[in-house]
Amino acid sequence: MSKKSQLRRKSRMEKVKGTFTKQDIQKIRVNLRDRCAYCNEPLKGKGCADHIISIFNGGSNFARNITLACRWCNLNKRTKSALGFLQWRKICGLKNRKGVVNGRRT
């Protein structure tokens, strides 16, 4: 990431509202049965906190906007919304998780 990109990201992050806790992440992990919200791969206690609506697109840091994803899904989702990413995966011929993203039906 270039220095300019890092500065833009830092500026966006400073304006983001909300926070989430380790307890929030644990609740999300339980809701998802410790599996990636997008591809359903086992997280084995790991995974990345992922913004359902990206910070880039105006998402918040409130727990209701956070889910857990495997590293591959987190890196490839980038600034897509959760729904947009699931649609992209489908177009690419990848299997999607059926059910929930952060406790809500998809």
CSV table of N, CA and C in Angstrom, one decimal:
chain,number,residue,atom,x,y,z
A,1,MET,N,0.9,-1.2,0.0
A,1,MET,CA,0.0,0.0,0.0
A,1,MET,C,0.9,1.2,0.0
A,2,SER,N,0.6,2.2,-0.9
A,2,SER,CA,1.4,3.4,-1.0
A,2,SER,C,1.2,4.3,0.3
A,3,LYS,N,2.1,5.2,0.5
A,3,LYS,CA,2.0,6.1,1.6
A,3,LYS,C,0.7,6.9,1.5
A,4,LYS,N,0.4,7.4,0.3
A,4,LYS,CA,-0.8,8.2,0.1
A,4,LYS,C,-2.0,7.4,0.4
A,5,SER,N,-2.1,6.1,0.0
A,5,SER,CA,-3.2,5.2,0.4
A,5,SER,C,-3.3,5.0,1.9
A,6,GLN,N,-2.2,4.8,2.5
A,6,GLN,CA,-2.2,4.6,4.0
A,6,GLN,C,-2.7,5.9,4.7
A,7,LEU,N,-2.4,7.1,4.2
A,7,LEU,CA,-2.9,8.3,4.8
A,7,LEU,C,-4.4,8.5,4.6
A,8,ARG,N,-4.9,8.1,3.4
A,8,ARG,CA,-6.3,8.2,3.2
A,8,ARG,C,-7.1,7.2,4.1
A,9,ARG,N,-6.5,6.0,4.2
A,9,ARG,CA,-7.2,5.0,5.1
A,9,ARG,C,-7.2,5.5,6.5
A,10,LYS,N,-6.1,6.0,7.0
A,10,LYS,CA,-6.0,6.5,8.4
A,10,LYS,C,-7.0,7.6,8.6
A,11,SER,N,-7.1,8.5,7.7
A,11,SER,CA,-8.1,9.6,7.8
A,11,SER,C,-9.5,9.0,7.9
A,12,ARG,N,-9.8,8.0,7.0
A,12,ARG,CA,-11.2,7.4,7.1
A,12,ARG,C,-11.4,6.8,8.4
A,13,MET,N,-10.4,6.0,8.9
A,13,MET,CA,-10.6,5.3,10.1
A,13,MET,C,-10.8,6.2,11.3
A,14,GLU,N,-10.2,7.4,11.3
A,14,GLU,CA,-10.3,8.3,12.4
A,14,GLU,C,-11.8,8.9,12.5
A,15,LYS,N,-12.5,8.8,11.4
A,15,LYS,CA,-13.9,9.4,11.3
A,15,LYS,C,-14.9,8.3,11.6
A,16,VAL,N,-14.5,7.0,11.6
A,16,VAL,CA,-15.5,5.9,11.8
A,16,VAL,C,-16.1,5.9,13.2
A,17,LYS,N,-17.4,5.7,13.2
A,17,LYS,CA,-18.1,5.7,14.5
A,17,LYS,C,-18.2,4.2,14.9
A,18,GLY,N,-18.3,4.1,16.3
A,18,GLY,CA,-18.5,2.8,16.9
A,18,GLY,C,-17.3,2.0,17.2
A,19,THR,N,-17.5,1.0,18.1
A,19,THR,CA,-16.4,0.1,18.5
A,19,THR,C,-17.0,-1.3,18.6
A,20,PHE,N,-16.2,-2.3,18.6
A,20,PHE,CA,-16.6,-3.7,18.9
A,20,PHE,C,-15.6,-4.3,19.9
A,21,THR,N,-16.0,-5.2,20.7
A,21,THR,CA,-15.2,-5.8,21.7
A,21,THR,C,-14.8,-7.3,21.4
A,22,LYS,N,-13.9,-7.8,22.2
A,22,LYS,CA,-13.6,-9.3,22.0
A,22,LYS,C,-14.9,-10.1,22.3
A,23,GLN,N,-15.7,-9.6,23.2
A,23,GLN,CA,-16.9,-10.4,23.5
A,23,GLN,C,-17.9,-10.4,22.3
A,24,ASP,N,-17.9,-9.2,21.6
A,24,ASP,CA,-18.7,-9.2,20.4
A,24,ASP,C,-18.2,-10.2,19.4
A,25,ILE,N,-16.9,-10.2,19.2
A,25,ILE,CA,-16.3,-11.2,18.3
A,25,ILE,C,-16.6,-12.6,18.7
A,26,GLN,N,-16.6,-12.9,20.0
A,26,GLN,CA,-16.9,-14.2,20.4
A,26,GLN,C,-18.4,-14.6,20.1
A,27,LYS,N,-19.3,-13.7,20.3
A,27,LYS,CA,-20.7,-13.9,20.0
A,27,LYS,C,-20.9,-14.2,18.5
A,28,ILE,N,-20.2,-13.4,17.7
A,28,ILE,CA,-20.3,-13.6,16.2
A,28,ILE,C,-19.7,-15.0,15.9
A,29,ARG,N,-18.6,-15.3,16.5
A,29,ARG,CA,-18.0,-16.6,16.3
A,29,ARG,C,-18.9,-17.8,16.6
A,30,VAL,N,-19.6,-17.7,17.7
A,30,VAL,CA,-20.6,-18.7,18.1
A,30,VAL,C,-21.8,-18.7,17.1
A,31,ASN,N,-22.3,-17.5,16.7
A,31,ASN,CA,-23.4,-17.5,15.7
A,31,ASN,C,-23.0,-18.2,14.4
A,32,LEU,N,-21.7,-18.0,14.0
A,32,LEU,CA,-21.2,-18.5,12.8
A,32,LEU,C,-20.7,-20.0,12.9
A,33,ARG,N,-20.7,-20.5,14.1
A,33,ARG,CA,-20.2,-21.8,14.4
A,33,ARG,C,-18.7,-21.9,14.1
A,34,ASP,N,-18.0,-20.8,14.3
A,34,ASP,CA,-16.5,-20.7,14.0
A,34,ASP,C,-16.2,-21.1,12.6
A,35,ARG,N,-17.1,-20.5,11.7
A,35,ARG,CA,-16.8,-20.7,10.2
A,35,ARG,C,-16.9,-19.4,9.5
A,36,CYS,N,-16.2,-19.3,8.4
A,36,CYS,CA,-16.2,-18.0,7.6
A,36,CYS,C,-17.7,-17.7,7.2
A,37,ALA,N,-18.0,-16.4,7.3
A,37,ALA,CA,-19.3,-16.0,7.0
A,37,ALA,C,-19.6,-16.1,5.5
A,38,TYR,N,-18.6,-16.2,4.7
A,38,TYR,CA,-18.8,-16.2,3.2
A,38,TYR,C,-18.6,-17.5,2.6
A,39,CYS,N,-17.6,-18.3,2.9
A,39,CYS,CA,-17.3,-19.5,2.3
A,39,CYS,C,-17.6,-20.8,3.1
A,40,ASN,N,-17.8,-20.5,4.4
A,40,ASN,CA,-18.1,-21.6,5.4
A,40,ASN,C,-16.9,-22.4,5.8
A,41,GLU,N,-15.7,-22.0,5.5
A,41,GLU,CA,-14.5,-22.8,5.9
A,41,GLU,C,-14.4,-22.6,7.4
A,42,PRO,N,-13.9,-23.7,8.1
A,42,PRO,CA,-13.7,-23.6,9.5
A,42,PRO,C,-12.6,-22.6,9.8
A,43,LEU,N,-12.8,-21.8,10.8
A,43,LEU,CA,-11.9,-20.7,11.2
A,43,LEU,C,-10.9,-21.2,12.3
A,44,LYS,N,-11.3,-22.3,13.0
A,44,LYS,CA,-10.4,-22.9,14.0
A,44,LYS,C,-9.9,-21.9,15.0
A,45,GLY,N,-10.9,-21.0,15.5
A,45,GLY,CA,-10.5,-20.0,16.5
A,45,GLY,C,-9.8,-18.8,15.9
A,46,LYS,N,-9.6,-18.7,14.6
A,46,LYS,CA,-8.9,-17.6,14.0
A,46,LYS,C,-9.9,-16.8,13.2
A,47,GLY,N,-9.4,-16.3,12.1
A,47,GLY,CA,-10.3,-15.5,11.2
A,47,GLY,C,-10.1,-14.0,11.4
A,48,CYS,N,-10.6,-13.3,10.5
A,48,CYS,CA,-10.4,-11.8,10.5
A,48,CYS,C,-11.8,-11.1,10.7
A,49,ALA,N,-11.8,-10.1,11.6
A,49,ALA,CA,-13.0,-9.3,11.7
A,49,ALA,C,-13.2,-8.6,10.4
A,50,ASP,N,-14.4,-8.6,9.8
A,50,ASP,CA,-14.6,-8.1,8.5
A,50,ASP,C,-15.9,-7.2,8.6
A,51,HIS,N,-15.8,-6.0,8.0
A,51,HIS,CA,-16.9,-5.0,8.0
A,51,HIS,C,-17.9,-5.5,6.9
A,52,ILE,N,-19.1,-5.7,7.3
A,52,ILE,CA,-20.2,-6.1,6.4
A,52,ILE,C,-20.3,-5.0,5.3
A,53,ILE,N,-20.4,-3.8,5.8
A,53,ILE,CA,-20.4,-2.6,4.9
A,53,ILE,C,-19.0,-2.0,5.1
A,54,SER,N,-18.2,-2.0,4.1
A,54,SER,CA,-16.8,-1.5,4.3
A,54,SER,C,-16.7,-0.1,4.8
A,55,ILE,N,-15.6,0.2,5.5
A,55,ILE,CA,-15.4,1.6,6.0
A,55,ILE,C,-15.3,2.5,4.8
A,56,PHE,N,-14.7,2.0,3.7
A,56,PHE,CA,-14.6,2.8,2.5
A,56,PHE,C,-16.0,3.3,2.0
A,57,ASN,N,-17.0,2.4,2.2
A,57,ASN,CA,-18.4,2.7,1.7
A,57,ASN,C,-19.3,3.2,2.8
A,58,GLY,N,-18.7,3.7,3.9
A,58,GLY,CA,-19.5,4.4,4.9
A,58,GLY,C,-19.9,3.5,6.1
A,59,GLY,N,-19.3,2.3,6.2
A,59,GLY,CA,-19.7,1.4,7.2
A,59,GLY,C,-19.1,1.8,8.6
A,60,SER,N,-19.6,1.2,9.6
A,60,SER,CA,-19.2,1.6,11.0
A,60,SER,C,-18.3,0.5,11.6
A,61,ASN,N,-17.9,0.8,12.8
A,61,ASN,CA,-17.2,-0.2,13.6
A,61,ASN,C,-18.1,-0.8,14.7
A,62,PHE,N,-19.4,-0.5,14.6
A,62,PHE,CA,-20.3,-1.1,15.6
A,62,PHE,C,-20.4,-2.6,15.3
A,63,ALA,N,-20.6,-3.4,16.3
A,63,ALA,CA,-20.6,-4.9,16.2
A,63,ALA,C,-21.6,-5.4,15.2
A,64,ARG,N,-22.7,-4.7,15.0
A,64,ARG,CA,-23.7,-5.1,14.0
A,64,ARG,C,-23.2,-5.0,12.6
A,65,ASN,N,-22.1,-4.3,12.4
A,65,ASN,CA,-21.5,-4.3,11.0
A,65,ASN,C,-20.2,-5.2,10.9
A,66,ILE,N,-20.0,-6.0,11.9
A,66,ILE,CA,-18.8,-6.9,11.9
A,66,ILE,C,-19.2,-8.3,11.7
A,67,THR,N,-18.5,-9.1,11.0
A,67,THR,CA,-18.6,-10.5,10.9
A,67,THR,C,-17.2,-11.1,10.9
A,68,LEU,N,-17.1,-12.4,10.8
A,68,LEU,CA,-15.8,-13.1,10.7
A,68,LEU,C,-15.6,-13.7,9.4
A,69,ALA,N,-14.4,-13.6,8.8
A,69,ALA,CA,-14.1,-14.2,7.5
A,69,ALA,C,-12.7,-14.9,7.6
A,70,CYS,N,-12.6,-15.9,6.7
A,70,CYS,CA,-11.2,-16.4,6.6
A,70,CYS,C,-10.4,-15.4,5.9
A,71,ARG,N,-9.1,-15.6,6.0
A,71,ARG,CA,-8.1,-14.6,5.4
A,71,ARG,C,-8.4,-14.4,3.9
A,72,TRP,N,-8.6,-15.5,3.2
A,72,TRP,CA,-8.8,-15.4,1.7
A,72,TRP,C,-10.0,-14.5,1.4
A,73,CYS,N,-11.1,-14.8,2.1
A,73,CYS,CA,-12.4,-14.0,1.8
A,73,CYS,C,-12.2,-12.5,2.3
A,74,ASN,N,-11.5,-12.3,3.4
A,74,ASN,CA,-11.3,-11.0,3.9
A,74,ASN,C,-10.5,-10.2,2.9
A,75,LEU,N,-9.4,-10.7,2.4
A,75,LEU,CA,-8.6,-10.0,1.4
A,75,LEU,C,-9.2,-9.8,0.1
A,76,ASN,N,-10.1,-10.7,-0.4
A,76,ASN,CA,-10.7,-10.6,-1.7
A,76,ASN,C,-12.0,-9.8,-1.6
A,77,LYS,N,-12.6,-9.6,-0.5
A,77,LYS,CA,-13.8,-8.8,-0.4
A,77,LYS,C,-13.5,-7.3,-0.6
A,78,ARG,N,-12.3,-6.9,-0.1
A,78,ARG,CA,-11.9,-5.5,-0.2
A,78,ARG,C,-13.0,-4.5,0.2
A,79,THR,N,-13.5,-3.7,-0.7
A,79,THR,CA,-14.5,-2.7,-0.4
A,79,THR,C,-15.9,-3.1,-0.8
A,80,LYS,N,-16.1,-4.4,-1.2
A,80,LYS,CA,-17.4,-4.8,-1.5
A,80,LYS,C,-18.3,-5.0,-0.3
A,81,SER,N,-19.6,-4.8,-0.4
A,81,SER,CA,-20.5,-5.2,0.7
A,81,SER,C,-20.5,-6.7,0.8
A,82,ALA,N,-21.1,-7.2,1.9
A,82,ALA,CA,-21.2,-8.6,2.1
A,82,ALA,C,-22.0,-9.2,1.0
A,83,LEU,N,-23.1,-8.6,0.7
A,83,LEU,CA,-24.0,-9.1,-0.4
A,83,LEU,C,-23.3,-9.0,-1.8
A,84,GLY,N,-22.6,-7.9,-2.0
A,84,GLY,CA,-21.8,-7.8,-3.2
A,84,GLY,C,-20.7,-8.8,-3.4
A,85,PHE,N,-20.1,-9.1,-2.2
A,85,PHE,CA,-19.0,-10.2,-2.3
A,85,PHE,C,-19.6,-11.5,-2.5
A,86,LEU,N,-20.7,-11.9,-1.9
A,86,LEU,CA,-21.4,-13.1,-2.1
A,86,LEU,C,-21.8,-13.3,-3.6
A,87,GLN,N,-22.3,-12.2,-4.2
A,87,GLN,CA,-22.7,-12.2,-5.6
A,87,GLN,C,-21.4,-12.4,-6.5
A,88,TRP,N,-20.3,-11.8,-6.1
A,88,TRP,CA,-19.1,-11.9,-6.9
A,88,TRP,C,-18.6,-13.4,-6.8
A,89,ARG,N,-18.6,-13.9,-5.6
A,89,ARG,CA,-18.2,-15.3,-5.4
A,89,ARG,C,-19.1,-16.3,-6.3
A,90,LYS,N,-20.4,-16.0,-6.4
A,90,LYS,CA,-21.3,-16.8,-7.2
A,90,LYS,C,-20.9,-16.7,-8.7
A,91,ILE,N,-20.7,-15.5,-9.1
A,91,ILE,CA,-20.3,-15.3,-10.5
A,91,ILE,C,-19.0,-16.0,-10.8
A,92,CYS,N,-18.1,-16.1,-9.9
A,92,CYS,CA,-16.8,-16.7,-10.1
A,92,CYS,C,-16.9,-18.3,-9.9
A,93,GLY,N,-18.1,-18.7,-9.6
A,93,GLY,CA,-18.3,-20.2,-9.5
A,93,GLY,C,-17.9,-20.7,-8.2
A,94,LEU,N,-17.8,-19.9,-7.2
A,94,LEU,CA,-17.4,-20.3,-5.8
A,94,LEU,C,-18.6,-20.6,-5.0
A,95,LYS,N,-18.5,-21.6,-4.1
A,95,LYS,CA,-19.6,-21.9,-3.2
A,95,LYS,C,-19.7,-20.8,-2.1
A,96,ASN,N,-21.0,-20.5,-1.8
A,96,ASN,CA,-21.2,-19.5,-0.7
A,96,ASN,C,-21.8,-20.3,0.5
A,97,ARG,N,-21.6,-19.7,1.7
A,97,ARG,CA,-22.2,-20.2,2.9
A,97,ARG,C,-23.7,-19.9,2.8
A,98,LYS,N,-24.5,-20.8,3.2
A,98,LYS,CA,-25.9,-20.5,3.3
A,98,LYS,C,-26.3,-20.2,4.7
A,99,GLY,N,-27.1,-19.2,4.9
A,99,GLY,CA,-27.5,-18.9,6.3
A,99,GLY,C,-27.3,-17.5,6.8
A,100,VAL,N,-26.2,-17.3,7.6
A,100,VAL,CA,-26.1,-16.1,8.3
A,100,VAL,C,-24.8,-15.4,8.1
A,101,VAL,N,-24.8,-14.0,8.1
A,101,VAL,CA,-23.6,-13.2,8.2
A,101,VAL,C,-23.9,-12.3,9.4
A,102,ASN,N,-23.1,-12.6,10.5
A,102,ASN,CA,-23.2,-11.9,11.8
A,102,ASN,C,-24.6,-12.1,12.4
A,103,GLY,N,-25.1,-13.3,12.3
A,103,GLY,CA,-26.4,-13.6,13.0
A,103,GLY,C,-27.6,-13.2,12.2
A,104,ARG,N,-27.4,-12.7,11.0
A,104,ARG,CA,-28.6,-12.3,10.1
A,104,ARG,C,-28.6,-13.2,8.9
A,105,ARG,N,-29.8,-13.5,8.5
A,105,ARG,CA,-30.0,-14.4,7.3
A,105,ARG,C,-29.5,-13.6,6.1
A,106,THR,N,-28.8,-14.4,5.2
A,106,THR,CA,-28.3,-13.8,3.9
A,106,THR,C,-29.3,-14.2,2.8
